[in-house]
Coordinates of C-alpha atoms and ligand atoms in Angstrom, one line a residue:
Chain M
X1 CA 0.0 0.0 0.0
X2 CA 1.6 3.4 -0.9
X3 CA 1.7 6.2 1.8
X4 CA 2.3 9.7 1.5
X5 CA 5.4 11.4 2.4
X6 CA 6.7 15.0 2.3
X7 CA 9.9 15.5 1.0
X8 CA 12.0 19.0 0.8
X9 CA 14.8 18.3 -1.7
X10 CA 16.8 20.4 -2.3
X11 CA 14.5 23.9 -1.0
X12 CA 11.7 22.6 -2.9
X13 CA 9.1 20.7 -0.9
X14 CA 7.2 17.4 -2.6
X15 CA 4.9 15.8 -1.8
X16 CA 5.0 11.4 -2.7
X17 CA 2.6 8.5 -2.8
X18 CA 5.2 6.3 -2.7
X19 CA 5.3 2.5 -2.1
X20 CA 7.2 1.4 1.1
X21 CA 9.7 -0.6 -0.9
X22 CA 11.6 2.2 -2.7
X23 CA 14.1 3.6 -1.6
X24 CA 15.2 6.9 -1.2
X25 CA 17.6 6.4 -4.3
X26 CA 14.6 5.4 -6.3
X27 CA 12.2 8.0 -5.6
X28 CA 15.2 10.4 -6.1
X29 CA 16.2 9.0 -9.9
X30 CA 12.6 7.8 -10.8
X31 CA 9.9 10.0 -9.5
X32 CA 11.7 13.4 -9.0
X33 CA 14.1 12.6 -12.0
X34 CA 17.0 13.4 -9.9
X35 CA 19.8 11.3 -11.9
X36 CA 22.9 12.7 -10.6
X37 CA 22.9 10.2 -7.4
X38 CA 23.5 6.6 -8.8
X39 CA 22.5 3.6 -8.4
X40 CA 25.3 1.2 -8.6
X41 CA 25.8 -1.3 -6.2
X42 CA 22.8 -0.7 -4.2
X43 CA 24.1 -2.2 -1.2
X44 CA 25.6 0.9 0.4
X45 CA 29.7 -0.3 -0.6
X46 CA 30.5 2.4 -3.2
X47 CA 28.9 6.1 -2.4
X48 CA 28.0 6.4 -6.0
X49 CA 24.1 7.4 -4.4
X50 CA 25.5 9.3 -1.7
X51 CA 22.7 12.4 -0.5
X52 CA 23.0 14.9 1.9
X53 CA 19.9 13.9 4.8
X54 CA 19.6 16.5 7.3
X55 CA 22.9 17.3 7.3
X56 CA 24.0 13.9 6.8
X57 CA 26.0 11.9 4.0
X58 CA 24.1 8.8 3.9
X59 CA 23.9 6.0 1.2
X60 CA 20.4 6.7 -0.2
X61 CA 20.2 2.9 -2.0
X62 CA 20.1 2.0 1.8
X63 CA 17.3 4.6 3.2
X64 CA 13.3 3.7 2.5
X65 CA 11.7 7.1 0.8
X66 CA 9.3 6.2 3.8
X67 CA 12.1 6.8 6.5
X68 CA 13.1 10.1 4.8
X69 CA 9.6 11.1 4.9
X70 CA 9.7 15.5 6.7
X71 CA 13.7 15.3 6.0
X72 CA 15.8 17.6 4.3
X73 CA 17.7 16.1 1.2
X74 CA 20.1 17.7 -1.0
X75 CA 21.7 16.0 -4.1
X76 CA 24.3 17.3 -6.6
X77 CA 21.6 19.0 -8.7
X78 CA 20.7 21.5 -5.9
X79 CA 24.2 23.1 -5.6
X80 CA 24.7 25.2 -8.6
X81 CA 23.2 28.8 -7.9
X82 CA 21.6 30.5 -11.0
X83 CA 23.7 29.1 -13.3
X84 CA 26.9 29.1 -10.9
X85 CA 28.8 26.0 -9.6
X86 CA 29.3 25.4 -6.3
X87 CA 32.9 25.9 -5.4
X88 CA 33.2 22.0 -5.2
X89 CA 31.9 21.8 -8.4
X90 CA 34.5 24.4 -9.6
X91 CA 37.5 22.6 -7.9
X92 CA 36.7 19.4 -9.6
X93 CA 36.3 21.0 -12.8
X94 CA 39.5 23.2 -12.6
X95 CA 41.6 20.2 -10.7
X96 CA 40.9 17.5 -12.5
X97 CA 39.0 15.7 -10.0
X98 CA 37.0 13.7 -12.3
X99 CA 37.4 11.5 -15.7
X100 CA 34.4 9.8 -16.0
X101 CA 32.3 11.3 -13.8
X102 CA 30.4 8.4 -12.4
X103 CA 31.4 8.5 -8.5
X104 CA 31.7 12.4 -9.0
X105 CA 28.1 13.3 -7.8
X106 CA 28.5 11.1 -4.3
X107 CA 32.2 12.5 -3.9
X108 CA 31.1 16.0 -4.1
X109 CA 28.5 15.6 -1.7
X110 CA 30.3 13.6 0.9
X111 CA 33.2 16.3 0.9
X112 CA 30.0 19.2 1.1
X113 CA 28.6 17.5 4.2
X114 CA 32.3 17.6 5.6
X115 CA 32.7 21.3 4.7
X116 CA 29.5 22.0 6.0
X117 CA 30.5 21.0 9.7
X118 CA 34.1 21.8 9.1
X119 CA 35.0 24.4 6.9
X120 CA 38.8 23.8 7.3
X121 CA 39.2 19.9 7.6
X122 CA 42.5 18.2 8.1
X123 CA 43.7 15.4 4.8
X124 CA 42.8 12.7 7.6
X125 CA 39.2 14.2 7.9
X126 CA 38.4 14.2 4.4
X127 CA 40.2 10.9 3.7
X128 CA 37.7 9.7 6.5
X129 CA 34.6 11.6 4.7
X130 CA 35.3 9.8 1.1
X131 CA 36.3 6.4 2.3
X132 CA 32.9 5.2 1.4
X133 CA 33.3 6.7 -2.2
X134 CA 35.2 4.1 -4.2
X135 CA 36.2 5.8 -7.9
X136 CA 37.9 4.0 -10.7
X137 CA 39.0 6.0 -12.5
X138 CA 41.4 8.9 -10.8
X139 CA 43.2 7.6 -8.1
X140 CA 41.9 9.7 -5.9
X141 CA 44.8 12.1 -5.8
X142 CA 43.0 14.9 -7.6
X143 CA 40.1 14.6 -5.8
X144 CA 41.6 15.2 -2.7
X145 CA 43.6 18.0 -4.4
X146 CA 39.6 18.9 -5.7
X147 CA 38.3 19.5 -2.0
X148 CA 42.0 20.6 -0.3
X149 CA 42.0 24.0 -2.9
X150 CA 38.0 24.2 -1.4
X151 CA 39.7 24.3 2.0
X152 CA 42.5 26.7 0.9
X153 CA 40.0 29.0 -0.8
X154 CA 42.0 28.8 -3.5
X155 CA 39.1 26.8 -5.5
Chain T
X1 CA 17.6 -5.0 -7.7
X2 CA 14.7 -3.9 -6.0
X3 CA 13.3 -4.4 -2.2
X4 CA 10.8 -7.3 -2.6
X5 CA 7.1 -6.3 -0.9
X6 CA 6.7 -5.8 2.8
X7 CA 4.1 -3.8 5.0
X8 CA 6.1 -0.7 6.8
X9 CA 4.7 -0.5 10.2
X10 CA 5.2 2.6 12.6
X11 CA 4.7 2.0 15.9
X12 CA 4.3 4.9 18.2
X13 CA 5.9 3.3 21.3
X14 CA 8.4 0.4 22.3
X15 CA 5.5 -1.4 23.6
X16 CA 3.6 -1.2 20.4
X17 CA 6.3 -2.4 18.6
X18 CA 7.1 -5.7 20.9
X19 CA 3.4 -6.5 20.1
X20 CA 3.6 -6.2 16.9
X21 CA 6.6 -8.0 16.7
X22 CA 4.9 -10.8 18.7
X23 CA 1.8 -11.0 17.0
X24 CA 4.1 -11.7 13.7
X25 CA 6.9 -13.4 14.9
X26 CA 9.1 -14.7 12.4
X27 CA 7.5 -12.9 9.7
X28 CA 8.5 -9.5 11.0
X29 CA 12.0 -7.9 11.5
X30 CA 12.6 -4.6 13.3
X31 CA 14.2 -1.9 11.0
X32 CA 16.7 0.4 12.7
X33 CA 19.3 1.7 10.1
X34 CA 18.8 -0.8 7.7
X35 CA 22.5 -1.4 6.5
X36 CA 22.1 -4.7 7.1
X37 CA 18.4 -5.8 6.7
X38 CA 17.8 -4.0 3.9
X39 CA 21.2 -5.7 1.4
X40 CA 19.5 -8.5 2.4
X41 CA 16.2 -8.2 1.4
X42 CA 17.6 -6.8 -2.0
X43 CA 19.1 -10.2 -1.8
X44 CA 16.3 -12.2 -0.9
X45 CA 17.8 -13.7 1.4
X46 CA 15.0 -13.0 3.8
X47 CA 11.6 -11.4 2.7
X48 CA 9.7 -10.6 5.9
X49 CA 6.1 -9.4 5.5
X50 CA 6.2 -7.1 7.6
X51 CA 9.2 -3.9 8.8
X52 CA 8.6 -2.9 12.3
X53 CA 9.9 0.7 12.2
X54 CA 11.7 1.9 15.1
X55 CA 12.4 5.2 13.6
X56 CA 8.6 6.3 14.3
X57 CA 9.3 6.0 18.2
X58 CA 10.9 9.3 19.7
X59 CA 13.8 9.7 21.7
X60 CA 15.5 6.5 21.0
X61 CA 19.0 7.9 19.6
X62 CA 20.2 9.3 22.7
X63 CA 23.8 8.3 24.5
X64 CA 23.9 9.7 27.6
X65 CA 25.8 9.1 30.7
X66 CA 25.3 9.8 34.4
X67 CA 27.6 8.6 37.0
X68 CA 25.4 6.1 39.0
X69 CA 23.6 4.5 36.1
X70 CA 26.6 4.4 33.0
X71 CA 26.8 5.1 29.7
X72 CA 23.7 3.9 28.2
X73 CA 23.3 4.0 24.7
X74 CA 19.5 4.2 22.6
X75 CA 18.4 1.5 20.7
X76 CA 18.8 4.5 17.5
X77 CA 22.2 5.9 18.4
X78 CA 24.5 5.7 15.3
X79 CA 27.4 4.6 14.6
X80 CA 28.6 7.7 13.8
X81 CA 27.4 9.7 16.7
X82 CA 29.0 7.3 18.9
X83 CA 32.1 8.2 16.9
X84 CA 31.8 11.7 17.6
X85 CA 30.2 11.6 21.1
X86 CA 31.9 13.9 23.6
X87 CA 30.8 11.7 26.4
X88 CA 32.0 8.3 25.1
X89 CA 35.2 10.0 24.3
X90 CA 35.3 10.4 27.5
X91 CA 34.0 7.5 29.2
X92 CA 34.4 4.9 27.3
X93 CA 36.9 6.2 24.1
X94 CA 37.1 2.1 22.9
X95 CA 33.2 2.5 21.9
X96 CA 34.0 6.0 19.5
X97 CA 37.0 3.9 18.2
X98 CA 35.6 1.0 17.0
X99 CA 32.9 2.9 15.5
X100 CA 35.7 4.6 13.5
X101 CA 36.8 1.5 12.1
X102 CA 33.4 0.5 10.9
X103 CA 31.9 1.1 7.2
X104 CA 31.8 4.6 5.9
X105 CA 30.8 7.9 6.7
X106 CA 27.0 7.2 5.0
X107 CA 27.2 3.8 6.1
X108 CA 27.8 4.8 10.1
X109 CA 24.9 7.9 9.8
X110 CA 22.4 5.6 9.4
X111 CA 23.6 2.1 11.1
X112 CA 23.0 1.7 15.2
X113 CA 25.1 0.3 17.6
X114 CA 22.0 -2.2 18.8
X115 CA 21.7 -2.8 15.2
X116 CA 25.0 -4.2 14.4
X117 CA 24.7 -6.6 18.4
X118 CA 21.5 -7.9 17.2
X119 CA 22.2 -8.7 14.1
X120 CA 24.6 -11.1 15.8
X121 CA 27.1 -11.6 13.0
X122 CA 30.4 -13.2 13.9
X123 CA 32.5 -10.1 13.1
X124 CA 30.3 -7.9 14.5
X125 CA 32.8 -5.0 15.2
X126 CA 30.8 -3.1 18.3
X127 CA 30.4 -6.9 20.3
X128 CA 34.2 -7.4 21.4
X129 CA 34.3 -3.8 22.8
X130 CA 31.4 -4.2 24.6
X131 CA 31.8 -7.5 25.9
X132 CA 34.8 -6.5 27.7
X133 CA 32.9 -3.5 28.9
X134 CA 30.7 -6.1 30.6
X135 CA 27.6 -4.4 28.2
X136 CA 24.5 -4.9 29.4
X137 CA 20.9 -4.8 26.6
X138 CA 18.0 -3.7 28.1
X139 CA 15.0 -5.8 26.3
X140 CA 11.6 -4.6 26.5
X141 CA 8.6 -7.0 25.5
X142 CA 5.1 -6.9 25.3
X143 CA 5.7 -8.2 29.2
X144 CA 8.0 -8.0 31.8
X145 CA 11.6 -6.3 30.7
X146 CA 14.7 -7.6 31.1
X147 CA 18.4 -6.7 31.5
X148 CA 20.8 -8.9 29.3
X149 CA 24.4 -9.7 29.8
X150 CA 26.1 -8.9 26.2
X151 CA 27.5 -12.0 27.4
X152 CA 24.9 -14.5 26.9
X153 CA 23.6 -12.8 24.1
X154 CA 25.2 -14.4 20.7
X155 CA 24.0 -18.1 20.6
X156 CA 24.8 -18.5 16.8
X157 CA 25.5 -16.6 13.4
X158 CA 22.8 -14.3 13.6
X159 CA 20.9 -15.8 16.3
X160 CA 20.7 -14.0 19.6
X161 CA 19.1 -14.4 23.0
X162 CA 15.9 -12.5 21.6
X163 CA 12.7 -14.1 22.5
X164 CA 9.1 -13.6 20.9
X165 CA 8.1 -9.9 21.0
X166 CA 11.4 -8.4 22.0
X167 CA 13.4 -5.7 21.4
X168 CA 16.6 -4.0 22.4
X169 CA 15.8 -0.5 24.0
X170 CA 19.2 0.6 24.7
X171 CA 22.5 -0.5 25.7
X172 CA 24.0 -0.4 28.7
X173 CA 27.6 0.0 30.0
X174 CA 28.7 0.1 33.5
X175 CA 31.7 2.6 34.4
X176 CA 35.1 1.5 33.6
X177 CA 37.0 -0.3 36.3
X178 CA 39.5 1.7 38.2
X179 CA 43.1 2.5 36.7
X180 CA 41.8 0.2 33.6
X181 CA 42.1 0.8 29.7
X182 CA 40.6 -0.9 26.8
X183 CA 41.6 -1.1 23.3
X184 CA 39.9 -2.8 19.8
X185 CA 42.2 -3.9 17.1
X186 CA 40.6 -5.0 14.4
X187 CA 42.9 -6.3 11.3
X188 CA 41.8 -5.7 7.6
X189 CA 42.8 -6.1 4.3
X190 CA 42.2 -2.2 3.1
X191 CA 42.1 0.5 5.4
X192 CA 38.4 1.5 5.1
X193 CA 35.7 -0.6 4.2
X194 CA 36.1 -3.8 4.7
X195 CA 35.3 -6.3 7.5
X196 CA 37.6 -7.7 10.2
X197 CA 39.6 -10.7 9.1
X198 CA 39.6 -10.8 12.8
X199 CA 39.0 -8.2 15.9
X200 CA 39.6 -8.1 19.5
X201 CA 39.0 -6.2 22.2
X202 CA 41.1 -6.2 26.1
X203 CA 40.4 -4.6 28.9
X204 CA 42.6 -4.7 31.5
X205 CA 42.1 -3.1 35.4
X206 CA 45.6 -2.6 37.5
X207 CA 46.0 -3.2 41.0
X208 CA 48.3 -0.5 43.0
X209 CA 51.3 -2.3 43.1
X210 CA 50.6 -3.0 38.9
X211 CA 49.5 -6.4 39.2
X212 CA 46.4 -7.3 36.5
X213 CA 43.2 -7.1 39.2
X214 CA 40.8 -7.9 36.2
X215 CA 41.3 -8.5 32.5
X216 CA 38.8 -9.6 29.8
X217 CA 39.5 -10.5 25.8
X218 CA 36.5 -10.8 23.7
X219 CA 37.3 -11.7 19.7
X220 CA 35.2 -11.0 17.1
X221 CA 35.4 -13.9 13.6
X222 CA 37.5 -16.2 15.6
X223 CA 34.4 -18.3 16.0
X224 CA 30.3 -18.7 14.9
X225 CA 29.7 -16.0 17.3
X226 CA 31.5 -13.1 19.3
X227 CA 33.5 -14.8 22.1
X228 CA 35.3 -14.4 25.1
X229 CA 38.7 -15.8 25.5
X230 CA 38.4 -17.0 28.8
X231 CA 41.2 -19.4 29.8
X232 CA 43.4 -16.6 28.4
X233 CA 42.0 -14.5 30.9
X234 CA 42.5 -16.6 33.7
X235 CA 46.1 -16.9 32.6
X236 CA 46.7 -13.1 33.6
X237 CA 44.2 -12.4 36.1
X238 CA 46.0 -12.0 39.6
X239 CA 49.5 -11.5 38.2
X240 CA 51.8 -9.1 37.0
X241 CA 52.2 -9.9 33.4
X242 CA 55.7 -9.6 31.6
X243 CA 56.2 -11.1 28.0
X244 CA 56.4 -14.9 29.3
X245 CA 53.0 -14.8 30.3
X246 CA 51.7 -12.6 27.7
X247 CA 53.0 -15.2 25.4
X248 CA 51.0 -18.0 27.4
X249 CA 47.7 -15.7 27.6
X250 CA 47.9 -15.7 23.7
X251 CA 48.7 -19.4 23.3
X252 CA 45.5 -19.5 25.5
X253 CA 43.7 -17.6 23.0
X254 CA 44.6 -19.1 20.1
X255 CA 43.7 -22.6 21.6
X256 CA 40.2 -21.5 22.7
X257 CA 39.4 -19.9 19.3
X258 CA 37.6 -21.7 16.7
X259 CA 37.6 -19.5 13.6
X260 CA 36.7 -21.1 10.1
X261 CA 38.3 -20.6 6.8
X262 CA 36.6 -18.5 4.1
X263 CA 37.5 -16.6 1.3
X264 CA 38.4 -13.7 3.6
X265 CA 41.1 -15.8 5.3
X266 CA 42.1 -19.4 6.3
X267 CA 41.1 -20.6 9.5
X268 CA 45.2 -20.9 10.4
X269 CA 46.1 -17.6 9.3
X270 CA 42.9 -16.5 11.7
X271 CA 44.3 -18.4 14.7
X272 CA 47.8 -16.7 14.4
X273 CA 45.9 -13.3 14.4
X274 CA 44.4 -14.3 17.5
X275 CA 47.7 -14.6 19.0
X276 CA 49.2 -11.6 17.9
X277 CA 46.3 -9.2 18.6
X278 CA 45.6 -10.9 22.1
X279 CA 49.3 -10.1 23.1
X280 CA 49.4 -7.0 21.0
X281 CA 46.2 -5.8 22.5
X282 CA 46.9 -6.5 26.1
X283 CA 49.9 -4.9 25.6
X284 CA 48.3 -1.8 24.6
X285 CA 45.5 -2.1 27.5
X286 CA 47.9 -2.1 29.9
X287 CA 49.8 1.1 28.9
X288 CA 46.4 2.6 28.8
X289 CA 45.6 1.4 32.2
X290 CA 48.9 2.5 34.1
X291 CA 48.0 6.2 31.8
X292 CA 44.7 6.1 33.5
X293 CA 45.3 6.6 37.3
X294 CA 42.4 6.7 39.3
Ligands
FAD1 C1 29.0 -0.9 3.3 C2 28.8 -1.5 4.6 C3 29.9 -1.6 5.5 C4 29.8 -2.2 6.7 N1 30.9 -2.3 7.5 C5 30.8 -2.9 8.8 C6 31.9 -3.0 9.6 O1 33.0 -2.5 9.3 N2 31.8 -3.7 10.8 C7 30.6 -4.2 11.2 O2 30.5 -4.8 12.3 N3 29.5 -4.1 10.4 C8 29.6 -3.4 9.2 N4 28.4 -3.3 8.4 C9 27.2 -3.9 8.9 C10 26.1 -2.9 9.5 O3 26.3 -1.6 9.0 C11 26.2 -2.9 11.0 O4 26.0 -4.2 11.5 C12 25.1 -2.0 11.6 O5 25.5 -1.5 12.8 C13 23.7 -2.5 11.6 O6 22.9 -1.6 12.2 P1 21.5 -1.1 11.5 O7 20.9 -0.1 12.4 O8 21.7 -0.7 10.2 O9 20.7 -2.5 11.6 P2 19.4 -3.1 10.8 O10 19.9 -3.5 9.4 O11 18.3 -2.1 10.9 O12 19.1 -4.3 11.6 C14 20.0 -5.4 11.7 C15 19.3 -6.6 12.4 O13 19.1 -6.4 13.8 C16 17.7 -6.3 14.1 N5 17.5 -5.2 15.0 C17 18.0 -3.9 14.8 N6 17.7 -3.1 15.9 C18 17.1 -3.9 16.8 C19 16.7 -3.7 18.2 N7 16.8 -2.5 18.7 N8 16.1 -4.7 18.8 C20 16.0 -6.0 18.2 N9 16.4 -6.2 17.0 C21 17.0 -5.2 16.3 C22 17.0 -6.2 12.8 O14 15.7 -6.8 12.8 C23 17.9 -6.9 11.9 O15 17.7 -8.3 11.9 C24 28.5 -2.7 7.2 C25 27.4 -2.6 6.3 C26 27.6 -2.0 5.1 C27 26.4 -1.9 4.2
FES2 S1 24.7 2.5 -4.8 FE1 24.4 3.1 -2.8 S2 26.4 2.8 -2.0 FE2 26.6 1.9 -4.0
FES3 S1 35.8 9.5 -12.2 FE1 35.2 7.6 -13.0 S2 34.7 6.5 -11.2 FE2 35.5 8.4 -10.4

């Protein structure tokens, strides 16, 4: 049986039927046609779907839309300003801190809910942010390089 | 692949919940962060009819800690908030480093310490720690409550203690013995991410003239369930332990362990682990301890 939920993703409140057995990942991709948070392994080992809950990374493959219903989510879509990236965004672009751009989307917003908290992070606390964000292609050298010139303000 | 079908149920109150869970019994689970239920339903390899929500009951995620009572720990309480908790920092600092060792950042902001005991795997990181802590669950049920000994608690891979109807409110955990320190060590193929080829925890409490007064060693995947290594114990409790004795606490260990072999590791390679973090853990316990005063 579908129950109704209340949403607010990113500033703009929605309002779902949704069945329980979607998850927050699903609603995100398939009823708000949210596509930058992926679905990949969809057992919360890769980040790829990574959201921002209240403040929170989580893995949205592993969060029912029902226990998200009243929360706060942001995705990657909601951080460029009238046509402006977000300085994250910017970094990335400028530093090379993506090739194929799959993992990008959960990266960015794993290192946004670190900056968030803790605008000038040691490398230890954002290695600890992105563990959970596996990307196959970079190395992962630019993208700390990516969030460190965030940190530096010299994005 | 997709969640099969299930009702979502929101109780209001524990006590809701236990009945719910006991007027479905095996075809309900309670759902607290879902990192591990959920993979597995995605899986198939369990469909229950029915989620028993314990998100919908306020004030569950607290960890709070006054001096007659403990630390006690809510049934929601994350891994990460442990992790970041002042308190348990202070108190109990083994708890917030385990919890760093576990999964990731969005991994341990939504999984729960209560979560990860009752799901009763045998590398369940958060059961060594809190063994040696000498843990206790509080279990409420659609009748009388109980208080649990983390002790008693694992009786199989992923069978616990739990009867009909009940669930874990919150976790308990008595103060620290005197002039004691605890450690985890949990060894790992990569540095994040991955699960503990094997884990254990010591605690050990000094005397004043630096003899061991207590000591406990719980291991996590060293056998179908959490254990404590208790002949290894009894090896050290009472004396003042140099590197001869270490050495026979760990032969202990290893003797008393009976890990498996998997694809993760072969049951011999686990036993020598045992050895090595048993003596390398006590080690560290102790130097903790003597830091400790009190
Ligand atoms: C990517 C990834 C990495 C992980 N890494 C680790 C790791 O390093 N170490 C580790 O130990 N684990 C790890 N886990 C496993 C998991 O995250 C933990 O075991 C977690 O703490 C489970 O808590 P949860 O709240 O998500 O439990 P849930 O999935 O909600 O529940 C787990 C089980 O316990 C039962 N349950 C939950 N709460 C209660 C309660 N209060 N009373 C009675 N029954 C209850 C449920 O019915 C279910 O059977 C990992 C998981 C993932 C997906
Ligand atoms: S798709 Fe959610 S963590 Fe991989
Ligand atoms: S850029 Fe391709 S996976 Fe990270």
């Amino acid at each position: 049986m579908k129950q109704t939920i209340t949403l607010t993703v990113n500033g703009d409140e929605f309002q779902l039927a949704v069945d329980p057995r979607r998850t927050l990942l699903e609603v995100l991709r398939e009823e708000l046609h949210l596509t930058g948070a992926k679905k990949n392994c969809n057992e919360g080992e890769c980040g790829a779907c990574t959201v921002i809950m209240d403040g929170k990374a989580v893995s949205s493959c592993l969060v029912l839309a029902v226990q998200a219903r009243g929360k706060k989510i942001e995705t990657i879509e909601g951080l460029a300003r009238n046509g402006k990236l977000h300085p994250l965004q910017e970094a990335f672009v400028k530093h090379g801190g993506l090739q194929c751009g799959f993992c990008t989307p959960g990266m960015i917003m794993s290192a946004k809910a670190l900056l968030d908290k803790n605008p000038r992070p040691t490398e230890d606390e954002i290695k600890t942010a992105i563990a959970g964000n596996l990307c196959r292609c970079t190395g992962y050298v630019k993208i700390l390089e990516s969030i460190k010139a965030v940190v530096d303000g010299k994005g | 692949m997709r969640l099969p079908s299930f009702e979502y149920l929101e109780p209001k109150t524990i006590r809701e919940a236990c009945k719910l869970l006991a007027k479905y019994g095996p075809e309900a689970r309670v759902l607290a962060g879902g990192t591990d239920l959920l993979p597995k339903m995605k899986s198939k390899e369990i469909t229950p009819r029915y989620l028993i929500a314990l998100k919908s009951i306020e004030g569950l995620d607290y960890i709070d800690y006054q001096p007659g009572k403990g630390l006690r720990i809510g049934a929601l309480a994350t891994l990460e908030s442990v992790r970041n908790s002042p308190v348990v920092k202070e108190r109990c600092p083994v708890l917030g480093e385990t919890a760093s060792l576990m999964a990731s950042t969005q991994v341990r902001n939504l999984a729960t310490v209560a979560g990860n005991i009752c799901n009763a795997v045998p590398s369940a990181d958060m059961a060594p720690p809190l063994m040696v802590l000498g843990a206790k669950l509080r279990v409420s049920s659609p009748g009388k409550g109980r208080l649990a000994p983390i002790q008693d608690f694992f009786q199989g891979p992923g069978q616990t203690a739990l009867g009909a109807g009940e669930i874990v409110t919150e976790i308990v955990v008595p103060n620290p013995l005197p002039k004691s320190g605890s450690v985890y060590l949990k060894h790992t193929v990569r540095q994040a991410m991955d699960l503990a080829l094997l884990g254990a925890a010591t605690m050990v409490a000094l005397d004043g003239k630096g003899a061991c007064k207590d000591v406990r060693i719980a291991l996590a995947t060293a056998a179908p369930t959490p254990i404590r290594a208790l002949r290894a114990e009894e090896v050290l409790r009472g004396k003042v332990i140099d590197d001869a004795l270490l050495a026979e606490a760990s032969a202990a260990a290893v003797e008393e362990a009976r890990p498996r072999s998997s694809v993760r590791a072969s049951e011999s390679y686990r036993r020598k682990l045992v050895g090595v973090l048993v003596s390398r853990g006590i080690a560290q316990a102790m130097s903790r301890a003597r830091a400790a005063g009190r």
